[in-house]
PDB file of C-alpha atoms in Angstrom:
ATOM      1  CA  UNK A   5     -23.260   0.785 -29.261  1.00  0.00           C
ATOM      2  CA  UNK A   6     -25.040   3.367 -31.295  1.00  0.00           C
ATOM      3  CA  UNK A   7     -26.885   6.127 -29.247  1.00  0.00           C
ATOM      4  CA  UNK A   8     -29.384   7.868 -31.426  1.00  0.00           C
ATOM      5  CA  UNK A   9     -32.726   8.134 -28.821  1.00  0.00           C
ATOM      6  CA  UNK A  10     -31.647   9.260 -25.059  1.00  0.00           C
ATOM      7  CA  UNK A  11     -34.228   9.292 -22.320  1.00  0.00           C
ATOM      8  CA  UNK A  12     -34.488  12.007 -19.139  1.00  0.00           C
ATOM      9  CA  UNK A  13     -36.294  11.192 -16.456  1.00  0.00           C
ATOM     10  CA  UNK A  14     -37.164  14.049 -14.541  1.00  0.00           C
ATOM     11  CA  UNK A  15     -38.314  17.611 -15.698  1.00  0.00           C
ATOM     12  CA  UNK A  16     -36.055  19.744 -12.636  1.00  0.00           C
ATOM     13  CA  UNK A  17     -33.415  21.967 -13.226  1.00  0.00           C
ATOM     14  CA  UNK A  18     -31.152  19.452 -14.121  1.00  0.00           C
ATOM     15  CA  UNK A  19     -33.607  17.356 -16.014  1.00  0.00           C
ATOM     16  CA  UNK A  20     -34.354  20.282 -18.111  1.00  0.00           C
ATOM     17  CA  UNK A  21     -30.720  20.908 -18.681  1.00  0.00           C
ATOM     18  CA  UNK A  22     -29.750  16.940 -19.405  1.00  0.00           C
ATOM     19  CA  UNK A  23     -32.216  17.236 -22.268  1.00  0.00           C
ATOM     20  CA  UNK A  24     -31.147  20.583 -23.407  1.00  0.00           C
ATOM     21  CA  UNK A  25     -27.755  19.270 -24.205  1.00  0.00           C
ATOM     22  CA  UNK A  26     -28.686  16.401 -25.285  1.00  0.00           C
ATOM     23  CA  UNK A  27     -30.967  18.063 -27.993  1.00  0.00           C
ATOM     24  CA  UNK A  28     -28.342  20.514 -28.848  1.00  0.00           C
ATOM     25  CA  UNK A  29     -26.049  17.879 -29.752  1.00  0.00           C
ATOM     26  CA  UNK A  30     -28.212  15.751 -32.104  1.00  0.00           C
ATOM     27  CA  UNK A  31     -29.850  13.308 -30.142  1.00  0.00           C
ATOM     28  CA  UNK A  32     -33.789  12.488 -30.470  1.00  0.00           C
ATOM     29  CA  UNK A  33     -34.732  13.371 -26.265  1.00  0.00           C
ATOM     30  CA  UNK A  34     -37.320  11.974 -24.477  1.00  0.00           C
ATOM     31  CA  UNK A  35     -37.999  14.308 -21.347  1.00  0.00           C
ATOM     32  CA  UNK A  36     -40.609  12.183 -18.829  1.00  0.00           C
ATOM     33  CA  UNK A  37     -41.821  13.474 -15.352  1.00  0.00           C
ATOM     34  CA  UNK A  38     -45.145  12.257 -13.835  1.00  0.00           C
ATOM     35  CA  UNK A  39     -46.538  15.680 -13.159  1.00  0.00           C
ATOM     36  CA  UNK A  40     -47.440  17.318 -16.800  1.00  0.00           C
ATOM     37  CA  UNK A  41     -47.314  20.853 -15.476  1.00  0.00           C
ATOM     38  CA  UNK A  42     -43.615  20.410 -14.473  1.00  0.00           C
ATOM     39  CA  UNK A  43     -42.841  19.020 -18.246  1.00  0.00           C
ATOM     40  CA  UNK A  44     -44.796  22.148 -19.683  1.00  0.00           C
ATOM     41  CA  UNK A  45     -42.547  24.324 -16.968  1.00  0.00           C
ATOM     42  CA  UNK A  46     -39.432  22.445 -17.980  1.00  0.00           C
ATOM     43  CA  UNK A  47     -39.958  23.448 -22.062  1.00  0.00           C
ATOM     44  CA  UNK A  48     -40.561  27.073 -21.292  1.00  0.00           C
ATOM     45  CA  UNK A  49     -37.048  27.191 -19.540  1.00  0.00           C
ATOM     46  CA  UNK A  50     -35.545  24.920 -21.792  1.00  0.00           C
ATOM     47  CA  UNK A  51     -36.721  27.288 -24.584  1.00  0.00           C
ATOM     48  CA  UNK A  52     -35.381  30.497 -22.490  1.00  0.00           C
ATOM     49  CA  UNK A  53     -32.082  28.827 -21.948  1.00  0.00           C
ATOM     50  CA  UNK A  54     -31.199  28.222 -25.847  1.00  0.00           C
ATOM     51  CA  UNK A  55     -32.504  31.547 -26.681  1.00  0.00           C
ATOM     52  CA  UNK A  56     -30.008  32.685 -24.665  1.00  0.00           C
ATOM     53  CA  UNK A  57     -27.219  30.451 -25.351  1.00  0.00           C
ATOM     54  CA  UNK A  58     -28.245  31.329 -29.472  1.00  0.00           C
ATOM     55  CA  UNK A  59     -27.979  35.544 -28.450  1.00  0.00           C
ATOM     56  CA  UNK A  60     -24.394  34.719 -27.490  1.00  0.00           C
ATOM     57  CA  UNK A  61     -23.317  32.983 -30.324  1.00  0.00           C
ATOM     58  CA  UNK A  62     -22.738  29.804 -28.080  1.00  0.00           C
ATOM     59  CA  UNK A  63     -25.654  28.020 -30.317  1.00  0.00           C
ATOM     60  CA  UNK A  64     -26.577  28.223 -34.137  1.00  0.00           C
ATOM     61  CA  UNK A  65     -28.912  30.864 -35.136  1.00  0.00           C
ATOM     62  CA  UNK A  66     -32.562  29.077 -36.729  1.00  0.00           C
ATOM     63  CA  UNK A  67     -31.638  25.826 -35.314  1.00  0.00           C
ATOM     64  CA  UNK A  68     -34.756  24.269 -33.948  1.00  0.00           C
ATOM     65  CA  UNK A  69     -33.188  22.365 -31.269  1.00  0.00           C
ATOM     66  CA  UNK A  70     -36.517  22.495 -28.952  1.00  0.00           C
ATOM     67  CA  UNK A  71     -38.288  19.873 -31.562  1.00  0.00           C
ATOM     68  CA  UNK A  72     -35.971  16.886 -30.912  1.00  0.00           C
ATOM     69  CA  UNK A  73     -37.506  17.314 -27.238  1.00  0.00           C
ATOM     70  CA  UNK A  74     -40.719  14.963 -26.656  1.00  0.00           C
ATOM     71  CA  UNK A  75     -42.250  15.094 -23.703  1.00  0.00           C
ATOM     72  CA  UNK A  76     -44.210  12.380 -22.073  1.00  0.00           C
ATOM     73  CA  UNK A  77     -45.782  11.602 -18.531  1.00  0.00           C
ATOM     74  CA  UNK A  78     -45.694   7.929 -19.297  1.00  0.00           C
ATOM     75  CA  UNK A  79     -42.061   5.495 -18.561  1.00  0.00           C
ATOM     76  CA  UNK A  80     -43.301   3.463 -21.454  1.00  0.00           C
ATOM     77  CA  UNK A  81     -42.686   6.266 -23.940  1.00  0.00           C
ATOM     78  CA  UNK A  82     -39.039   4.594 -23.327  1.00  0.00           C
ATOM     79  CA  UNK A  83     -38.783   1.390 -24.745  1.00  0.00           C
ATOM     80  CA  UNK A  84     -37.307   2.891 -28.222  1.00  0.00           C
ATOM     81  CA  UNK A  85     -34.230   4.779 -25.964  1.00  0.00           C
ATOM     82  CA  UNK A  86     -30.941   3.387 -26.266  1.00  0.00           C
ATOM     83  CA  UNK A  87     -29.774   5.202 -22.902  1.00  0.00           C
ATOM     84  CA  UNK A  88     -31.986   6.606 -20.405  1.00  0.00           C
ATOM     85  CA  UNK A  89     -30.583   8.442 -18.011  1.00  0.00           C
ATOM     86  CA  UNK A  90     -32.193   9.578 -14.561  1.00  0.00           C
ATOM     87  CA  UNK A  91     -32.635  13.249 -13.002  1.00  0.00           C
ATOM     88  CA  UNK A  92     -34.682  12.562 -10.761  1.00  0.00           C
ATOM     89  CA  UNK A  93     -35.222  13.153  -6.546  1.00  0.00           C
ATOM     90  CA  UNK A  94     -31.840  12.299  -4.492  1.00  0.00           C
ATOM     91  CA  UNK A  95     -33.402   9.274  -3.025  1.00  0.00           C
ATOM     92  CA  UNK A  96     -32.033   5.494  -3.448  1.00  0.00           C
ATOM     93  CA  UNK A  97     -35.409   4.280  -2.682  1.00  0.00           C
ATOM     94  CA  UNK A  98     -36.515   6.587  -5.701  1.00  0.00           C
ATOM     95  CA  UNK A  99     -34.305   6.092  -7.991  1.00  0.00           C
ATOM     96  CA  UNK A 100     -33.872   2.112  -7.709  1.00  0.00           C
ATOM     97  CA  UNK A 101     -38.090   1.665  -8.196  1.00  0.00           C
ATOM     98  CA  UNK A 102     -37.358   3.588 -11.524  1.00  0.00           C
ATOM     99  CA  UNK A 103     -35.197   1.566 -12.419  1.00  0.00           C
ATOM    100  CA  UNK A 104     -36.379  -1.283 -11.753  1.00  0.00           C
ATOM    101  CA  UNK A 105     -39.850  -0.106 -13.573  1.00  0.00           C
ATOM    102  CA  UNK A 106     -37.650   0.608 -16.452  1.00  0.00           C
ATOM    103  CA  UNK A 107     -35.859  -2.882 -16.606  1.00  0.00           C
ATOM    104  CA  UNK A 108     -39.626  -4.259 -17.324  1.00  0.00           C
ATOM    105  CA  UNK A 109     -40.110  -2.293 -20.305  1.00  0.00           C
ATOM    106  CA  UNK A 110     -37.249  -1.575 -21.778  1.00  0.00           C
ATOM    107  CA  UNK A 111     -34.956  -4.083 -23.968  1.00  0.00           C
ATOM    108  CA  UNK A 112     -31.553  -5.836 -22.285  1.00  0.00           C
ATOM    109  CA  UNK A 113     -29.477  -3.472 -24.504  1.00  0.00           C
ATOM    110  CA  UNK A 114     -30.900  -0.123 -23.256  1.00  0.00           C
ATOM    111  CA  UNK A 115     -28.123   1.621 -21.001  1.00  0.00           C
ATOM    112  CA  UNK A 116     -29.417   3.079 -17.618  1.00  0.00           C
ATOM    113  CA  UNK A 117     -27.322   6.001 -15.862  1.00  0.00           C
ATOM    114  CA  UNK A 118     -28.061   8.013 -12.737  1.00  0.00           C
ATOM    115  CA  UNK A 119     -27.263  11.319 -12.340  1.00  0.00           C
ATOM    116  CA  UNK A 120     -27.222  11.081  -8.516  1.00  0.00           C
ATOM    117  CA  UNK A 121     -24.371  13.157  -6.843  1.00  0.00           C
ATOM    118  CA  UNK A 122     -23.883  11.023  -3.706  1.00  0.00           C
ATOM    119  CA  UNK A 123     -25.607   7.608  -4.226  1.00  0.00           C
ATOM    120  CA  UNK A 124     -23.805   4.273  -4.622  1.00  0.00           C
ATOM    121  CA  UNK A 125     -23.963   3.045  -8.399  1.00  0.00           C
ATOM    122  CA  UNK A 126     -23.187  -0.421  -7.521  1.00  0.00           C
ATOM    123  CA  UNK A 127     -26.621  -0.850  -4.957  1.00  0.00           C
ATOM    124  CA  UNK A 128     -28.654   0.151  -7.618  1.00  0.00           C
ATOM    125  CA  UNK A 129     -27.026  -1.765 -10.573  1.00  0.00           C
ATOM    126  CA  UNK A 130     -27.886  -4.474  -8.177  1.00  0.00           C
ATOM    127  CA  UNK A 131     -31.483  -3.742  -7.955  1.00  0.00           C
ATOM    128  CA  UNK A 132     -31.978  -4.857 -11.880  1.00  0.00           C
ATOM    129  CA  UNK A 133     -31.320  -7.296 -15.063  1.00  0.00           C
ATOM    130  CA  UNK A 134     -28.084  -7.424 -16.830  1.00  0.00           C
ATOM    131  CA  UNK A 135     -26.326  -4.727 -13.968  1.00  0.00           C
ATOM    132  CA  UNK A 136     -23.546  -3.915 -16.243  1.00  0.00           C
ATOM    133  CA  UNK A 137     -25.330  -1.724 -18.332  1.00  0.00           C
ATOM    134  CA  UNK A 138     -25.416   0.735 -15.218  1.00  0.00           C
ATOM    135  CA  UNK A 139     -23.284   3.851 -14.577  1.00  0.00           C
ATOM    136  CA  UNK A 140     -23.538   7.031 -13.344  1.00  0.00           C
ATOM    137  CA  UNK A 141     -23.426  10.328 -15.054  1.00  0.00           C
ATOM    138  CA  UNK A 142     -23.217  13.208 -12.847  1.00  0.00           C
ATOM    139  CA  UNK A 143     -23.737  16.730 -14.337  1.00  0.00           C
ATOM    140  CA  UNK A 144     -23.146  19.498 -13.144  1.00  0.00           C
ATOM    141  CA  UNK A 145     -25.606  22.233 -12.020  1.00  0.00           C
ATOM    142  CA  UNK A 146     -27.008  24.464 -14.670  1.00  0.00           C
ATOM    143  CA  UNK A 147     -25.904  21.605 -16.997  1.00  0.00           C
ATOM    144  CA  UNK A 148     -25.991  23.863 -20.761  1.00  0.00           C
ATOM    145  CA  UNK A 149     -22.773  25.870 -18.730  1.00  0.00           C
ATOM    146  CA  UNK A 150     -20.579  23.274 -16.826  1.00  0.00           C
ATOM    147  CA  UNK A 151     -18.673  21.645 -18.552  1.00  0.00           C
ATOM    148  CA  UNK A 152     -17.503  18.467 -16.302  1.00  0.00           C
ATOM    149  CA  UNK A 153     -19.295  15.011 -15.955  1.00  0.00           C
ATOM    150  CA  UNK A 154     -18.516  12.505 -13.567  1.00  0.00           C
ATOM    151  CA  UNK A 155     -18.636   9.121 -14.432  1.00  0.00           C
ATOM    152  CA  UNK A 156     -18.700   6.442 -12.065  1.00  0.00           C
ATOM    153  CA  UNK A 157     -19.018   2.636 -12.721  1.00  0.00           C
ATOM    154  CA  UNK A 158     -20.587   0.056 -10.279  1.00  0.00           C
ATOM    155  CA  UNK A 159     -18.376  -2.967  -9.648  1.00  0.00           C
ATOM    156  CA  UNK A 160     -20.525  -4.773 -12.628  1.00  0.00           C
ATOM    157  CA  UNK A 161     -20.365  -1.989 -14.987  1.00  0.00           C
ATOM    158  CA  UNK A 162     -19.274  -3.359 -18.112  1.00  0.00           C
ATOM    159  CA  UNK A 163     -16.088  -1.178 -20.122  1.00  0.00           C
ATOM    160  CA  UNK A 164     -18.280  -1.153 -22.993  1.00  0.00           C
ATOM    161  CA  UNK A 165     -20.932   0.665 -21.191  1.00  0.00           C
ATOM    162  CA  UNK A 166     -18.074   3.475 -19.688  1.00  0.00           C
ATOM    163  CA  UNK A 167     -17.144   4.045 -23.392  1.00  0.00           C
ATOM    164  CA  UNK A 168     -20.642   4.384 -24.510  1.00  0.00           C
ATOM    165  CA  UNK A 169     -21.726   7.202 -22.080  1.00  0.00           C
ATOM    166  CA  UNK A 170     -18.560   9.140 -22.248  1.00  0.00           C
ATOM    167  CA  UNK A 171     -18.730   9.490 -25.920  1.00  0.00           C
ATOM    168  CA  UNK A 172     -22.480  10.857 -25.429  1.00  0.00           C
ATOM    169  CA  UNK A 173     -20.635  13.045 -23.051  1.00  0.00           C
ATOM    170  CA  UNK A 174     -18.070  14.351 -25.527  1.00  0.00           C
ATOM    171  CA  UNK A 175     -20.843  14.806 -28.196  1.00  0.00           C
ATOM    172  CA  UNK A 176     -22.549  16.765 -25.873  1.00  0.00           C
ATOM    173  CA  UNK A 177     -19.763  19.350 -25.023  1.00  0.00           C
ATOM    174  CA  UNK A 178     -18.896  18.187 -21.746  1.00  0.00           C
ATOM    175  CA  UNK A 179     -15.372  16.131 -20.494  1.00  0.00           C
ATOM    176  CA  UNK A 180     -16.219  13.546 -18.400  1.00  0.00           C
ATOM    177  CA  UNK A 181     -13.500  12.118 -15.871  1.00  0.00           C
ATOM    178  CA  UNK A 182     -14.104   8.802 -14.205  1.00  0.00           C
ATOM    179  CA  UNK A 183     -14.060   8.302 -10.269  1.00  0.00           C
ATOM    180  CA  UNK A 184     -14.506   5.626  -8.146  1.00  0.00           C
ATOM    181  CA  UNK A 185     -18.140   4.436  -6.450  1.00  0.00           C
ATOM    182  CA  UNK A 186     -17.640   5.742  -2.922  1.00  0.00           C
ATOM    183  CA  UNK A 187     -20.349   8.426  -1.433  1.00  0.00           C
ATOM    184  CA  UNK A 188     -20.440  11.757  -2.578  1.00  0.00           C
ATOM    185  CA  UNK A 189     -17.551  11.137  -5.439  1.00  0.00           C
ATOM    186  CA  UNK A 190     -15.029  13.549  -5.683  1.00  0.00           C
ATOM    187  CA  UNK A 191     -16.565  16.909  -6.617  1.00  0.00           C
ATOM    188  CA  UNK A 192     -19.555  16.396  -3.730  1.00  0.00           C
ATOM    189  CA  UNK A 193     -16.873  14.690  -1.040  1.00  0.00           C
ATOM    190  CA  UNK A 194     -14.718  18.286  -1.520  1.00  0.00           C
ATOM    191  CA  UNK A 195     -17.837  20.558  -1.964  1.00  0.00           C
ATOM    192  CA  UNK A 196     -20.666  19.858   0.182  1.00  0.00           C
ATOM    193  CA  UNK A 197     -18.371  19.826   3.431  1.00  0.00           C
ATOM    194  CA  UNK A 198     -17.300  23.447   2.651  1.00  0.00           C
ATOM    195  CA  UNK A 199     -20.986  24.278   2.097  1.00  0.00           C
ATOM    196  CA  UNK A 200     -22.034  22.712   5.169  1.00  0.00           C
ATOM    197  CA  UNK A 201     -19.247  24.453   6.806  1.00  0.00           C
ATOM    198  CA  UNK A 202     -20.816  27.719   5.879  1.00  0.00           C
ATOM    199  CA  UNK A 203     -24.005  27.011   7.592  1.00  0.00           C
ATOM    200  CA  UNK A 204     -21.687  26.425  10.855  1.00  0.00           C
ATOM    201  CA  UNK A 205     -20.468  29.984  10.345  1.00  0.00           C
ATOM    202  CA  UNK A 206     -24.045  31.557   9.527  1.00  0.00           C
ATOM    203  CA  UNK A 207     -25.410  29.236  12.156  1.00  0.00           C
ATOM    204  CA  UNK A 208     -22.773  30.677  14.564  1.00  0.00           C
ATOM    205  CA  UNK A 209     -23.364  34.120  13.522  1.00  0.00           C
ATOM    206  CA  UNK A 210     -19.939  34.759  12.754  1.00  0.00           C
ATOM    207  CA  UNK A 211     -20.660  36.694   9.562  1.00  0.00           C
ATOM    208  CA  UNK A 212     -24.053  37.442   7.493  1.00  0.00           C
ATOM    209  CA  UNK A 213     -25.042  35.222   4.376  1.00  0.00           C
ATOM    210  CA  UNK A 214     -23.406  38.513   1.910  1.00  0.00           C
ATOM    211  CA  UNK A 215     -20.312  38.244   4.098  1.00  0.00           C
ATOM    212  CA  UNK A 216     -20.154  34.873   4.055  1.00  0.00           C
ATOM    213  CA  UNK A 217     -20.241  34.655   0.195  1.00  0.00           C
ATOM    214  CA  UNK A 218     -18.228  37.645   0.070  1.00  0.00           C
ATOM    215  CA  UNK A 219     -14.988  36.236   1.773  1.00  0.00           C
ATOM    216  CA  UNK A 220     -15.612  33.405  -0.348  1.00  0.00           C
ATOM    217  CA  UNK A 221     -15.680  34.742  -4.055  1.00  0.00           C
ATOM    218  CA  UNK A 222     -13.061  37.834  -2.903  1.00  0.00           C
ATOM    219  CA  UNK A 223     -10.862  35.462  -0.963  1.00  0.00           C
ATOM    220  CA  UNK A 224     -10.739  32.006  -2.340  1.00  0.00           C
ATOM    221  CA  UNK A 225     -11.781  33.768  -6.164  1.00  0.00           C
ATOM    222  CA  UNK A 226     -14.684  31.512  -5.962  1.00  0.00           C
ATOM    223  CA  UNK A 227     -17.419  32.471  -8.946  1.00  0.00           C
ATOM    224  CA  UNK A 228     -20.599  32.426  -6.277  1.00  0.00           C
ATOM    225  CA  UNK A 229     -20.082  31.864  -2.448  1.00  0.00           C
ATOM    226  CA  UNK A 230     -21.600  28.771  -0.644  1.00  0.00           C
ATOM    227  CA  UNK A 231     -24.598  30.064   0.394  1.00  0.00           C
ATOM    228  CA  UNK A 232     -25.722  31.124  -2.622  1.00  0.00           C
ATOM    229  CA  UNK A 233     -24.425  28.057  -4.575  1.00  0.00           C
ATOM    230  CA  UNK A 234     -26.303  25.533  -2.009  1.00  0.00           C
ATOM    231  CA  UNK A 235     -29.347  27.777  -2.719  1.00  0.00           C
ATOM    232  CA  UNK A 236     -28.475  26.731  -6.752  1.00  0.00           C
ATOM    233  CA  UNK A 237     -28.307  23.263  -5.983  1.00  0.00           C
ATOM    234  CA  UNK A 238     -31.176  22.866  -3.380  1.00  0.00           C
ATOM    235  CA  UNK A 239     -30.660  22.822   0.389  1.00  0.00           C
ATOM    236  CA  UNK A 240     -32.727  19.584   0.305  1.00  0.00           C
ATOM    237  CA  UNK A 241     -30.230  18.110  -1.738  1.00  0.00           C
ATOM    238  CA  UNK A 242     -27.362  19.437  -0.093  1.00  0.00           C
ATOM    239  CA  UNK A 243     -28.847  17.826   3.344  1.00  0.00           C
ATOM    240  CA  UNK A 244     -29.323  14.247   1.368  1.00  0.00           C
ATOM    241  CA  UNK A 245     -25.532  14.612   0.259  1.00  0.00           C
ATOM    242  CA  UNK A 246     -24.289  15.013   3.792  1.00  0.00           C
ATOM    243  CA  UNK A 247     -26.772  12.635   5.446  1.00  0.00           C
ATOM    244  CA  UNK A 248     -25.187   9.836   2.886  1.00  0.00           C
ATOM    245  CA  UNK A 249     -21.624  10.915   3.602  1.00  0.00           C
ATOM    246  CA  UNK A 250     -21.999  10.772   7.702  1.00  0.00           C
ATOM    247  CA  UNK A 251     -23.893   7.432   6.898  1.00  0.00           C
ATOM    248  CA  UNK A 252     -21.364   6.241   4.583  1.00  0.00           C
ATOM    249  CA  UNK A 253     -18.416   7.252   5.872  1.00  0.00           C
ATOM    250  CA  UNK A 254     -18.968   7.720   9.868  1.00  0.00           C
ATOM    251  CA  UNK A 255     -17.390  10.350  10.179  1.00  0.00           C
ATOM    252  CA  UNK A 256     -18.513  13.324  12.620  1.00  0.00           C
ATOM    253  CA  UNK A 257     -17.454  15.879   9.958  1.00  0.00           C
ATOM    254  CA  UNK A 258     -20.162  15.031   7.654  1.00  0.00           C
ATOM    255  CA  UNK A 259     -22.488  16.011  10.146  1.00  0.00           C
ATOM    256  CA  UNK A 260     -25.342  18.679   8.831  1.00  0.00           C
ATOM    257  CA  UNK A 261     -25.762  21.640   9.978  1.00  0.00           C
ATOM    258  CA  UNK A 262     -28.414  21.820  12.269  1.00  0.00           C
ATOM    259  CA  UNK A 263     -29.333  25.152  10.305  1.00  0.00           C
ATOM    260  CA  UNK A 264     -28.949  23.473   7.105  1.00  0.00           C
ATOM    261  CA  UNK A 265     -31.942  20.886   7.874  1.00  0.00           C
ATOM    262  CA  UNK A 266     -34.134  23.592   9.523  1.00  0.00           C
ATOM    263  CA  UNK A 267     -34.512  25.121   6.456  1.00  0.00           C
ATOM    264  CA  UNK A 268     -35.081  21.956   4.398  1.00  0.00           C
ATOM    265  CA  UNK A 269     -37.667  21.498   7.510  1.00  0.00           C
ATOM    266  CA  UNK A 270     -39.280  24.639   6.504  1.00  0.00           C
ATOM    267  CA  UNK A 271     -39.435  24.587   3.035  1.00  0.00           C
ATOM    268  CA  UNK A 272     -36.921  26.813   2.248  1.00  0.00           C
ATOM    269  CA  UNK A 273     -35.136  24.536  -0.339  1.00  0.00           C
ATOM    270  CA  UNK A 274     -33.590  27.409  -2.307  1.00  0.00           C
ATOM    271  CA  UNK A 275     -33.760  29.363  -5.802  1.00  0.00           C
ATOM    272  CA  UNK A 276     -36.252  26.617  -6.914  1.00  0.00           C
ATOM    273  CA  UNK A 277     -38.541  27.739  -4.621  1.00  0.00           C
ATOM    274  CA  UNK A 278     -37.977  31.138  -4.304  1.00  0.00           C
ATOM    275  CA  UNK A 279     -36.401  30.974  -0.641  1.00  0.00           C
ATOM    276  CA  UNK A 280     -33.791  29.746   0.757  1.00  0.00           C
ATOM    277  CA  UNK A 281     -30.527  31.650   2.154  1.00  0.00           C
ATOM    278  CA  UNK A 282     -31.709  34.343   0.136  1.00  0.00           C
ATOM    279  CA  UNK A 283     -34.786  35.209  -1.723  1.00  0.00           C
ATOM    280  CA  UNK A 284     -35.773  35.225  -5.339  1.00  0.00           C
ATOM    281  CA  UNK A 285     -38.078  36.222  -7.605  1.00  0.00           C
ATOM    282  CA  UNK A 286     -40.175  33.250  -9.326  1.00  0.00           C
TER     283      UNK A 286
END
């Protein structure tokens, strides 16, 4: 199947950088988000990130990449993609009514992904039409840098469809590496536990959130400690990943940090909003 239009739904950090690469590597993008301020947000950054990417030679130089970007507010500014694929809040009950919304507008052919990081694929290719044109792609966090994708199929994902979205994948810059559809995948199922773990120790008070990271980067030659990195991806979707792997898997050592859904209890979600382990500016 030719992929020539690719839809995002969601204008978030990874949203933003979903379309970004997408743009970058020739496609037409339609970015949609309900809230119009966050797609105004998302083209500011979006424009930001490739002027930075072009000052490091890591993009061409009077490339307009920003005008195969169209923003919309409406799911029916969709029915012309030939994949959509979904950014938007860690939620099953979320992500399967826009789906579901987007299997009544949009033709048979159009391919659906997710870019969930702990959901199952194969509940929500249930949830719609013709199931085997659903897979997951899960990028990495910020997408225009990492280069992996995982891909994960449903049990009715068709071959065709696997082939499809991996080649958008290579286009795009990144290698994608199938795994299988269990919670978390591979990258969360290794990651979030040591993240979590973290919170134990800060909870604990064995070390301060700078130590913590510290240890991490000068010890284990990690590029950013855990603290800092859950702050990156969001405590509240760090808390969603382990709350799906203790549900999933029964196991006590998916349990959350008590810490860890405090904060997500107060607000403090992390870089996105300016607080979370640490502070930022916004």
């Amino acid at each position: 199947m030719s992929i020539q239009i690719i839809g995002v739904i969601g204008a978030g950090q990874m949203g933003q950088g979903i379309a970004q690469v997408m743009a970058c590597a020739g496609y037409q993008v339609q970015l949609v988000d309900s809230s119009a301020d966050a797609l105004d947000k998302a083209v500011i950054r979006i424009r930001q990130s490739i002027e930075k990417l072009t000052g490091k030679g890591l993009l061409e130089a009077n490339n307009d990449y920003l005008a195969a970007i169209q923003c919309s507010t409406e799911l029916s500014s969709l029915t012309s993609a030939n994949l959509v694929i979904e950014a938007a809040t860690e939620s099953e009950k979320v992500k399967t009514t826009i789906f579901q919304a987007l299997a009544s507008i949009c033709p048979a052919s159009t391919l659906f992904a997710s870019n969930t990081s702990s959901l199952s694929i194969t509940r929500l290719a249930a949830s719609i039409p013709n199931p085997e044109r659903m897979i997951g792609m899960h990028f990495m966090n910020p997408v225009p840098l990492m280069q992996l994708v995982e891909v994960i199929e449903g049990l009715q994902t068709d071959k065709s469809t696997t082939m499809t979205v991996m080649e958008v994948a290579k286009r795009a810059g990144k290698i994608s590496i199938p795994v299988k559809d269990r919670a978390g995948f591979v990258l969360n199922r290794i990651l979030l536990p040591m993240i979590n773990e973290a919170v134990f120790v800060l909870e604990e008070r064995n070390a301060t959130e700078e130590q913590i990271d510290q240890i991490m980067m000068l010890g284990a030659a990690h590029p950013i400690g855990p603290l800092a990195l859950a702050d990156l991806i969001g405590l509240d979707t760090c808390l969603s990943i382990m709350d799906v792997l203790y549900t999933q898997f029964g196991d006590s050592k998916y349990r959350a940090a008590p810490l860890l859904r405090q904060m997500v209890d107060a607000g403090r979600l992390g870089k996105k909003v300016g607080q979370g382990f640490y502070h930022y500016e916004r």
